Tab-separated table of C-alpha atoms in Angstrom:
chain	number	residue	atom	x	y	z
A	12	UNK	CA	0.000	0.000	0.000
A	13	UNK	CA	0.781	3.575	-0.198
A	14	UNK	CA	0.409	6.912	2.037
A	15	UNK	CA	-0.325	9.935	0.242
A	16	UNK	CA	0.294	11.401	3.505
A	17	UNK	CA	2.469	9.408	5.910
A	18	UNK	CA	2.703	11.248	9.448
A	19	UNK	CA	5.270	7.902	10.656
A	20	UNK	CA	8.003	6.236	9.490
A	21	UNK	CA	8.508	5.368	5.267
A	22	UNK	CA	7.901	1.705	5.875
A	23	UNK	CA	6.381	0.102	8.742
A	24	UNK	CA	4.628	-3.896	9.234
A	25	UNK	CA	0.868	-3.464	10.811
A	26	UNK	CA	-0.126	-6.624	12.535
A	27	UNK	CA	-3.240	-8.175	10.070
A	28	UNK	CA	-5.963	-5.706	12.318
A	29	UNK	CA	-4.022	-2.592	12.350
A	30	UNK	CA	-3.261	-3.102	8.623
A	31	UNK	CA	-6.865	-4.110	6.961
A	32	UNK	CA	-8.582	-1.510	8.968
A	33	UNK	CA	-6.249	0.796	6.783
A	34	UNK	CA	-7.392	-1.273	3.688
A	35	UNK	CA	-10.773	-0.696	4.509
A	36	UNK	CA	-10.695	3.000	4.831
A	37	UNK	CA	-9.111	3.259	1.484
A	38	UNK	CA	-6.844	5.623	3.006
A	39	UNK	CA	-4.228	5.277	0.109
A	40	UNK	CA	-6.254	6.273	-2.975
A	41	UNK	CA	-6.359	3.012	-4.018
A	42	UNK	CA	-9.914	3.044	-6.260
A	43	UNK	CA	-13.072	1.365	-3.491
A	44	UNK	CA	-13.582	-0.543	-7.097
A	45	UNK	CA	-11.704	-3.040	-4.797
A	46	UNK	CA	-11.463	-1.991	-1.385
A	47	UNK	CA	-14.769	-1.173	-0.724
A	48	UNK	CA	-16.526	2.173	0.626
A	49	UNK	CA	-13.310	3.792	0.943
A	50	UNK	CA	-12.647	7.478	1.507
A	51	UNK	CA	-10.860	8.460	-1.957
A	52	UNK	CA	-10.532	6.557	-5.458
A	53	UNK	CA	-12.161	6.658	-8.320
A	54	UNK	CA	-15.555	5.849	-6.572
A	55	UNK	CA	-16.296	3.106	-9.016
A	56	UNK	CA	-17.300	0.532	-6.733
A	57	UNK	CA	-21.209	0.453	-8.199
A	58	UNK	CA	-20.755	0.742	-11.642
A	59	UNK	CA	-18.281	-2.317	-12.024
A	60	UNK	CA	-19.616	-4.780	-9.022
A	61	UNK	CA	-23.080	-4.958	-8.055
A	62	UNK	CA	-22.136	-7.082	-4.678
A	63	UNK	CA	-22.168	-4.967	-1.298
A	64	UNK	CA	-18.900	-3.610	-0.157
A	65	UNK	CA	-18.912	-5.737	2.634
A	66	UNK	CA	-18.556	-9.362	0.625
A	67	UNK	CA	-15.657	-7.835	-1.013
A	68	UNK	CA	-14.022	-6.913	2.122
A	69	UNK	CA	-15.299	-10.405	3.619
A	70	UNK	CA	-13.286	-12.067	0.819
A	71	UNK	CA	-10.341	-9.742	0.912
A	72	UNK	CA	-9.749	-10.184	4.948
A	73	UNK	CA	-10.537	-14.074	4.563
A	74	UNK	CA	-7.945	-13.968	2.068
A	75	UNK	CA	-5.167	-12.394	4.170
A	76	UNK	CA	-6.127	-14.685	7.062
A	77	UNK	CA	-5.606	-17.882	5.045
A	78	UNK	CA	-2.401	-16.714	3.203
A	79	UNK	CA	-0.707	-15.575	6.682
A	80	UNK	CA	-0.581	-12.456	4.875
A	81	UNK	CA	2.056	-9.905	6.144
A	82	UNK	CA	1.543	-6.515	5.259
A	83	UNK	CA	4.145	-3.502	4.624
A	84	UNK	CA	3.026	-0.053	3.777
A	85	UNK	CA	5.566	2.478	2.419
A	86	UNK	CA	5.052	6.817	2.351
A	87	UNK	CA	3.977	8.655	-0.544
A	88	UNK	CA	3.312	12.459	-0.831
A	89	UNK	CA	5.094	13.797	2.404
A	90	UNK	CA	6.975	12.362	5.667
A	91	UNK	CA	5.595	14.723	8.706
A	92	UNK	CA	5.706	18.763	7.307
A	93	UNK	CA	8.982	19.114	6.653
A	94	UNK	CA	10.246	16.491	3.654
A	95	UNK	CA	8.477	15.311	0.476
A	96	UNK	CA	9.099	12.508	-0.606
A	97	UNK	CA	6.077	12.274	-3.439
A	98	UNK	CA	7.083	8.320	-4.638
A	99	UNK	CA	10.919	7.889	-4.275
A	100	UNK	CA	10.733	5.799	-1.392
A	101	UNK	CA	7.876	3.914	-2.158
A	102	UNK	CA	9.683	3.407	-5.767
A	103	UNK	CA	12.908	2.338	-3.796
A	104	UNK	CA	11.395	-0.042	-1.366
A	105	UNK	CA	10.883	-2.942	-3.547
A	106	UNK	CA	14.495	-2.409	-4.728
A	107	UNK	CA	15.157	-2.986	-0.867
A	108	UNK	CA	12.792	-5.810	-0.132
A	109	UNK	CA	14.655	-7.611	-3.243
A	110	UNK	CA	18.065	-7.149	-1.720
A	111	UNK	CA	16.729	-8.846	1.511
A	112	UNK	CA	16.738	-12.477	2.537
A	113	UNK	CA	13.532	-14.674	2.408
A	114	UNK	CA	13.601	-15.022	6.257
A	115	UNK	CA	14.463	-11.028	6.875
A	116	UNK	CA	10.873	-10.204	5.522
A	117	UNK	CA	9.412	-11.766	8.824
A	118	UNK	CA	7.499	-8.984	10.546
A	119	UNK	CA	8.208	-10.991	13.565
A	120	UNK	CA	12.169	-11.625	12.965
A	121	UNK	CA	12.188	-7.760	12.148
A	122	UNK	CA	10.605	-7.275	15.487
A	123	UNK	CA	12.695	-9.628	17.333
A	124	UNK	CA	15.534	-7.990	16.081
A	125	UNK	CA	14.988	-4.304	16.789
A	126	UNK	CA	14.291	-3.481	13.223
A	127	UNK	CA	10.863	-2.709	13.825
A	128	UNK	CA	9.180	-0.534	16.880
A	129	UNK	CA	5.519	-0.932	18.024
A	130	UNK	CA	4.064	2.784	17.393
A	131	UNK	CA	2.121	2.993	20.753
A	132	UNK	CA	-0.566	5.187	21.973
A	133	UNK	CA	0.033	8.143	23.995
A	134	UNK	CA	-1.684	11.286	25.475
A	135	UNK	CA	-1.670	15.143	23.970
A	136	UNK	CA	-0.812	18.030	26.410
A	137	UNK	CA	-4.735	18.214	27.159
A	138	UNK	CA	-4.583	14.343	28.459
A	139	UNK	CA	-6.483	12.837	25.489
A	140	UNK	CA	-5.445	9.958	24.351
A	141	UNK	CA	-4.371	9.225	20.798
A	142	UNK	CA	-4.537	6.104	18.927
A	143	UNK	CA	-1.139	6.033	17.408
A	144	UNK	CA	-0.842	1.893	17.917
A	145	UNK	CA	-3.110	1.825	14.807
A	146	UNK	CA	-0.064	2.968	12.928
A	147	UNK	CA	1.032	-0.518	13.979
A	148	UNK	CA	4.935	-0.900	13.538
A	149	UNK	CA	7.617	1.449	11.867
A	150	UNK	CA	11.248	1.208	10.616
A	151	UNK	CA	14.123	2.107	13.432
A	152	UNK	CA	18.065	2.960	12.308
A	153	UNK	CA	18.726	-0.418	12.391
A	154	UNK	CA	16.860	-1.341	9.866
A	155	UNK	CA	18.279	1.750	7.661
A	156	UNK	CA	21.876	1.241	8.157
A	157	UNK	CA	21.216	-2.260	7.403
A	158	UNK	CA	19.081	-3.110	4.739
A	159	UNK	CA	18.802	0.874	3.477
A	160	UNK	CA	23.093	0.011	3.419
A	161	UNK	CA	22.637	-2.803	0.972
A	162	UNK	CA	21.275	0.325	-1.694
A	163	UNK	CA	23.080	3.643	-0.427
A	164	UNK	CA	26.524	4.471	0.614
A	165	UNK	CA	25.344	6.425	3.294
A	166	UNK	CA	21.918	5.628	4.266
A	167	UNK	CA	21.443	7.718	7.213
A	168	UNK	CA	21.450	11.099	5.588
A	169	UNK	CA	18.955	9.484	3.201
A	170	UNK	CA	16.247	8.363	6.165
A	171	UNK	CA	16.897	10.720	9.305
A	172	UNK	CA	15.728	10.527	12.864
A	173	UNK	CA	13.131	13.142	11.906
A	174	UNK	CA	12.199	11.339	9.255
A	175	UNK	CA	11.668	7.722	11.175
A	176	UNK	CA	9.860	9.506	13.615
A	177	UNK	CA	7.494	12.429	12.130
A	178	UNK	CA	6.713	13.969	15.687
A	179	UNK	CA	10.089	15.188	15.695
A	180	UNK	CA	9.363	17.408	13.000
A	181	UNK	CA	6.291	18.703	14.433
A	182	UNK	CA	4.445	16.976	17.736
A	183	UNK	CA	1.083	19.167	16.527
A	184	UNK	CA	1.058	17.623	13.410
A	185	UNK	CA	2.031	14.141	13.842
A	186	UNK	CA	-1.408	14.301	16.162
A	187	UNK	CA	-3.726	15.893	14.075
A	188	UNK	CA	-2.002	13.167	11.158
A	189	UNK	CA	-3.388	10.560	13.324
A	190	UNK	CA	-6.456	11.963	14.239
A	191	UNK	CA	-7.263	12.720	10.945
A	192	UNK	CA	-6.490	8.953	10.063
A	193	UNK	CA	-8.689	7.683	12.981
A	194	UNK	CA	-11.634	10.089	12.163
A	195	UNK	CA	-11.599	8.693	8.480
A	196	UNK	CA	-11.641	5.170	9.524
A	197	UNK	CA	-14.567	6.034	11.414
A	198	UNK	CA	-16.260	7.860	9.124
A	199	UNK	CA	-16.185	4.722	6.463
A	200	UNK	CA	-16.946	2.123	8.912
A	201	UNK	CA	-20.088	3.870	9.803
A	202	UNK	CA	-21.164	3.294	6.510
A	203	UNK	CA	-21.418	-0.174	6.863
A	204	UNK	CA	-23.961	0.027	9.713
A	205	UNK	CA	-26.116	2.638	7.890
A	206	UNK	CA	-26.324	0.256	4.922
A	207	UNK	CA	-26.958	-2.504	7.212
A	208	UNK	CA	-24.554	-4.790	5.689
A	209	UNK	CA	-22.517	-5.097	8.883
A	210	UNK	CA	-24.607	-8.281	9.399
A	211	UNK	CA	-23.303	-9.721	6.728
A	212	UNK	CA	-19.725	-9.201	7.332
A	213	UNK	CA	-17.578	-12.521	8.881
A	214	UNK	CA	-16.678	-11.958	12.714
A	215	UNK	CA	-12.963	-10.666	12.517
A	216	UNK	CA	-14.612	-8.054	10.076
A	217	UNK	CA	-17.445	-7.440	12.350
A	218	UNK	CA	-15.101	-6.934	15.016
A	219	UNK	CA	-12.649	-4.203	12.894
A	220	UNK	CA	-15.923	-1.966	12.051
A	221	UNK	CA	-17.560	-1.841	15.730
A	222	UNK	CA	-14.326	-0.748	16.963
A	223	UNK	CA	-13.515	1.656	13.763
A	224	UNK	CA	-16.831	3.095	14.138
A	225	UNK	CA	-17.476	3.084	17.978
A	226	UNK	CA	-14.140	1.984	20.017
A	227	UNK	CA	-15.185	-1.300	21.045
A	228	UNK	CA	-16.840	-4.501	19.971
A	229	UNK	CA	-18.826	-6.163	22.756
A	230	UNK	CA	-17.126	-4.417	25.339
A	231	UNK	CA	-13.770	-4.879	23.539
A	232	UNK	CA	-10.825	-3.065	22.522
A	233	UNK	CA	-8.344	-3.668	19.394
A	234	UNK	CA	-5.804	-4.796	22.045
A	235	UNK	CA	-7.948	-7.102	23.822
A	236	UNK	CA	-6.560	-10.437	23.176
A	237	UNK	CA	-10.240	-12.368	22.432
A	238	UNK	CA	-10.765	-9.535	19.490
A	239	UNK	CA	-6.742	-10.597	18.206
A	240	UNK	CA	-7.931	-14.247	18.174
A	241	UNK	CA	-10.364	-13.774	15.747
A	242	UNK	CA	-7.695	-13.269	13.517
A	243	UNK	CA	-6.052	-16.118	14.241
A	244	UNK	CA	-5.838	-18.472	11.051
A	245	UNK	CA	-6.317	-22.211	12.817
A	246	UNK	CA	-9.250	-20.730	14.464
A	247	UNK	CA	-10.839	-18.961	11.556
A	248	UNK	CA	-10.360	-22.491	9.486
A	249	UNK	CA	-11.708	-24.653	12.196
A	250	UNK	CA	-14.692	-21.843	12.536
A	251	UNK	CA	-18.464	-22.510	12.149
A	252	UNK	CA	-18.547	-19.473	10.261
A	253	UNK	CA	-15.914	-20.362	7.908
A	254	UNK	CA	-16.950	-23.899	7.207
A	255	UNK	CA	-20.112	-22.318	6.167
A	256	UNK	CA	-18.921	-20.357	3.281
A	257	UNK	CA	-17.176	-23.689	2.360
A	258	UNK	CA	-20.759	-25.643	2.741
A	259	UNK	CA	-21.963	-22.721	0.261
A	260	UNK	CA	-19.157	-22.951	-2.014
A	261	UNK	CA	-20.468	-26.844	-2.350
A	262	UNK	CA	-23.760	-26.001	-2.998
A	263	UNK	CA	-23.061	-23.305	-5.145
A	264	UNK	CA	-20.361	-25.654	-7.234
A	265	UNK	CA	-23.584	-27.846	-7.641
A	266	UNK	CA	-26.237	-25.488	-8.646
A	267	UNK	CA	-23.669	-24.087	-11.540
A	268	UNK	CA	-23.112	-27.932	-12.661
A	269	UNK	CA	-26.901	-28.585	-12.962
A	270	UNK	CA	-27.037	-24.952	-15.072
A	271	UNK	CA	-24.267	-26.362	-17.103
A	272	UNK	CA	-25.763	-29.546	-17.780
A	273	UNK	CA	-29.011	-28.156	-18.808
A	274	UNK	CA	-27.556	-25.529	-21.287
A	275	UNK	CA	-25.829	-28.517	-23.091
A	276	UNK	CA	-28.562	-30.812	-23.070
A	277	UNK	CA	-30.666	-27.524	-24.822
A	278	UNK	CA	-27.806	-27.292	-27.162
A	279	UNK	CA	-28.077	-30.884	-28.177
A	280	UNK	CA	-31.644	-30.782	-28.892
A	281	UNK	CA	-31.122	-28.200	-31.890
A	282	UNK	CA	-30.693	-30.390	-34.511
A	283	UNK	CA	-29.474	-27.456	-36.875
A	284	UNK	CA	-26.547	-27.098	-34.344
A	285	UNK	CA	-25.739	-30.814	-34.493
A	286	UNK	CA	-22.447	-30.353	-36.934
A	287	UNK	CA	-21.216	-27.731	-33.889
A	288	UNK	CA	-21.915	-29.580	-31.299
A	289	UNK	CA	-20.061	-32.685	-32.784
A	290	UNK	CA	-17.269	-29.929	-33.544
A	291	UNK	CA	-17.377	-28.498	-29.894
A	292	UNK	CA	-17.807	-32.204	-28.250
A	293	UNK	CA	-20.603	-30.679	-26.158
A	294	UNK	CA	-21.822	-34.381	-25.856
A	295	UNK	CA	-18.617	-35.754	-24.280
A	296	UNK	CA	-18.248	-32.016	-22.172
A	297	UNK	CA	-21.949	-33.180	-21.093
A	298	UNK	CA	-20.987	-36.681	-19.993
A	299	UNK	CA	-18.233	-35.427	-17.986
A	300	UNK	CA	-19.865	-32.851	-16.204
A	301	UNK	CA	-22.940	-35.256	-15.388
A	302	UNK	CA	-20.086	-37.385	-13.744
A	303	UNK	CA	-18.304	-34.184	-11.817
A	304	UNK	CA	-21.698	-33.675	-10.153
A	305	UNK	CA	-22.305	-37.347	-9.561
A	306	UNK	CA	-19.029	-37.780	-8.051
A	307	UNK	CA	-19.876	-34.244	-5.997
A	308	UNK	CA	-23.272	-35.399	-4.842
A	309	UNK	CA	-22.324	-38.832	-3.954
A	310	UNK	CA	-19.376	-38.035	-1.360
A	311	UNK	CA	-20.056	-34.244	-0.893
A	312	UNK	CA	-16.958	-34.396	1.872
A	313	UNK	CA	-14.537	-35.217	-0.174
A	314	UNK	CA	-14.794	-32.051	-2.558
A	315	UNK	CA	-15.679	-30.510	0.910
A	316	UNK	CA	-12.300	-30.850	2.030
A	317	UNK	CA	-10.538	-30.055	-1.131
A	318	UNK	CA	-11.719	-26.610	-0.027
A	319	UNK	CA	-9.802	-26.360	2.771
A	320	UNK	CA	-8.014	-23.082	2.713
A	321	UNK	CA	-9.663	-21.323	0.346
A	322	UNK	CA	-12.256	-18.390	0.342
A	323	UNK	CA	-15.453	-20.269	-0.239
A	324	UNK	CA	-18.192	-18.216	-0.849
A	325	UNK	CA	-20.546	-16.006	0.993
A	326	UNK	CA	-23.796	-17.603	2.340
A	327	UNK	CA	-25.718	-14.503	1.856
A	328	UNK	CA	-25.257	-15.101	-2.610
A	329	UNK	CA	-26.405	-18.999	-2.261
A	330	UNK	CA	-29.874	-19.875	-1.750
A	331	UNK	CA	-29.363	-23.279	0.015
């Protein structure tokens, strides 16, 4: 992803929360054709996907959940008042992440290793708090001088302190950057419960827009460890709610077989198309199908577990 306006550090890992409540604010730009009810883009989401946001962002978070998806954000536009940047470091990360061992991009080894610092919350001069953890984790010297080394000669002068760390720059504005980023995130998750389609969204997601919208979710903060379980990608697979979307990816798989079938066997009885459908083999494609859905119907388990892992489908688009 990318920050038009990043008020922390040019690259920084969010833990999978911290990071797809960003993706569902849109905050980058990036066009809510695929992210959803964002707050910028090209606002083509209707025009080009008649679905609800919310099974988009349903399959999207399911997605990152199953892939053990670790996500890296890098600054566009400005870092804090003082230094633009527009897109030279979000151009020259990837030459970075390239130059860096397989087991180096490991949020957690980063962590471990001092290359990364949790962003945590603190309190203004008035005593209000502000929500800087949702910033999740940004890039310390160490990581500079060490993988920024393997690009520049002197790396330092190229990322300084004030840089890494925006409130440096300007305390005033690093706050009102994060404010501004919080006060977004719950003006888009709002949406979702004006629409009503927070019903429809899986639990993790549930979770993200009751506490984007209204600081808590059943009583429960980000940082509460029952809300960071939901993320958790044994438990999502082993879910109720999960293997639900798999039992309607079955069903589904079987009502487009049965469609198939009877669009061939219509084919087959217009004799004038009976030199194309000998061409096309529609007969044979029929027989084969007929045994797919057979073989589906007869041990529905076994294609049941072949699904393992993957995003099924949403039970609110299959009439079961």
């Amino acid at each position: 992803g990318i920050r038009p306006l990043a008020v922390y550090g040019p690259v920084h890992y969010q833990q999978l929360p911290e990071l797809f409540m960003d993706f569902i604010s849109s905050l980058t730009g990036k066009s809510p054709s695929t992210t959803g009810a964002g707050s910028e883009g090209a606002l083509t989401k209707g025009p080009f996907n008649a679905l609800l946001p919310v099974i988009d962002l349903n399959a999207a978070l399911l997605s990152y959940i199953a892939s053990d998806f670790h996500g890296f954000t890098t600054a566009a536009g400005y870092v804090g008042p003082e230094f633009r940047v527009d897109h030279d470091i979000s151009l020259a990360v990837p030459e970075i992440w390239s130059r860096m061992f397989i087991h180096e991009r490991d949020p957690e080894w980063l962590i471990d290793k001092g290359y990364l610092e949790k962003i945590e919350d603190f309190t203004d001069d008035e005593g209000k708090v502000v929500s800087a953890n949702r910033l999740g984790y940004r890039i310390t010297q160490g990581f500079v001088q060490t993988f920024f080394g393997r690009m520049f000669n002197n790396p330092t002068s190229v990322f300084t302190d004030e840089m890494l760390r925006p409130e440096l720059q300007s305390r005033e504005d690093y706050i009102d950057g994060i404010r501004n980023i919080c006060e977004t995130q719950q003006r888009v998750a709002r949406q979702y419960f004006e629409d009503g389609s927070i019903d429809l969204a899986i639990p993790p997601l549930k979770a993200l827009l009751n506490i984007m919208a209204y600081g808590q979710f059943e009583g429960m903060e980000l940082s509460d460890d029952k809300v960071r379980g939901l993320f958790d990608r044994e438990s999502v697979l082993s879910s109720d709610w999960y293997q639900a979307r798999l039992n309607a990816k079955v069903e589904l798989r079987k009502q487009s077989l049965r469609f198939q079938i009877i669009s061939l066997e219509k084919f087959l009885d217009k004799t004038y198309y009976a030199s194309e459908a000998k061409r096309l083999r529609i007969r044979e494609n029929l027989e084969q199908i007929s045994e797919y859905l057979e073989i589906i119907e007869k041990d529905p388990q076994e294609y049941l577990d072949s699904l393992q892992g993957t995003l099924g489908v949403d039970v609110s688009l299959v009439k079961i």
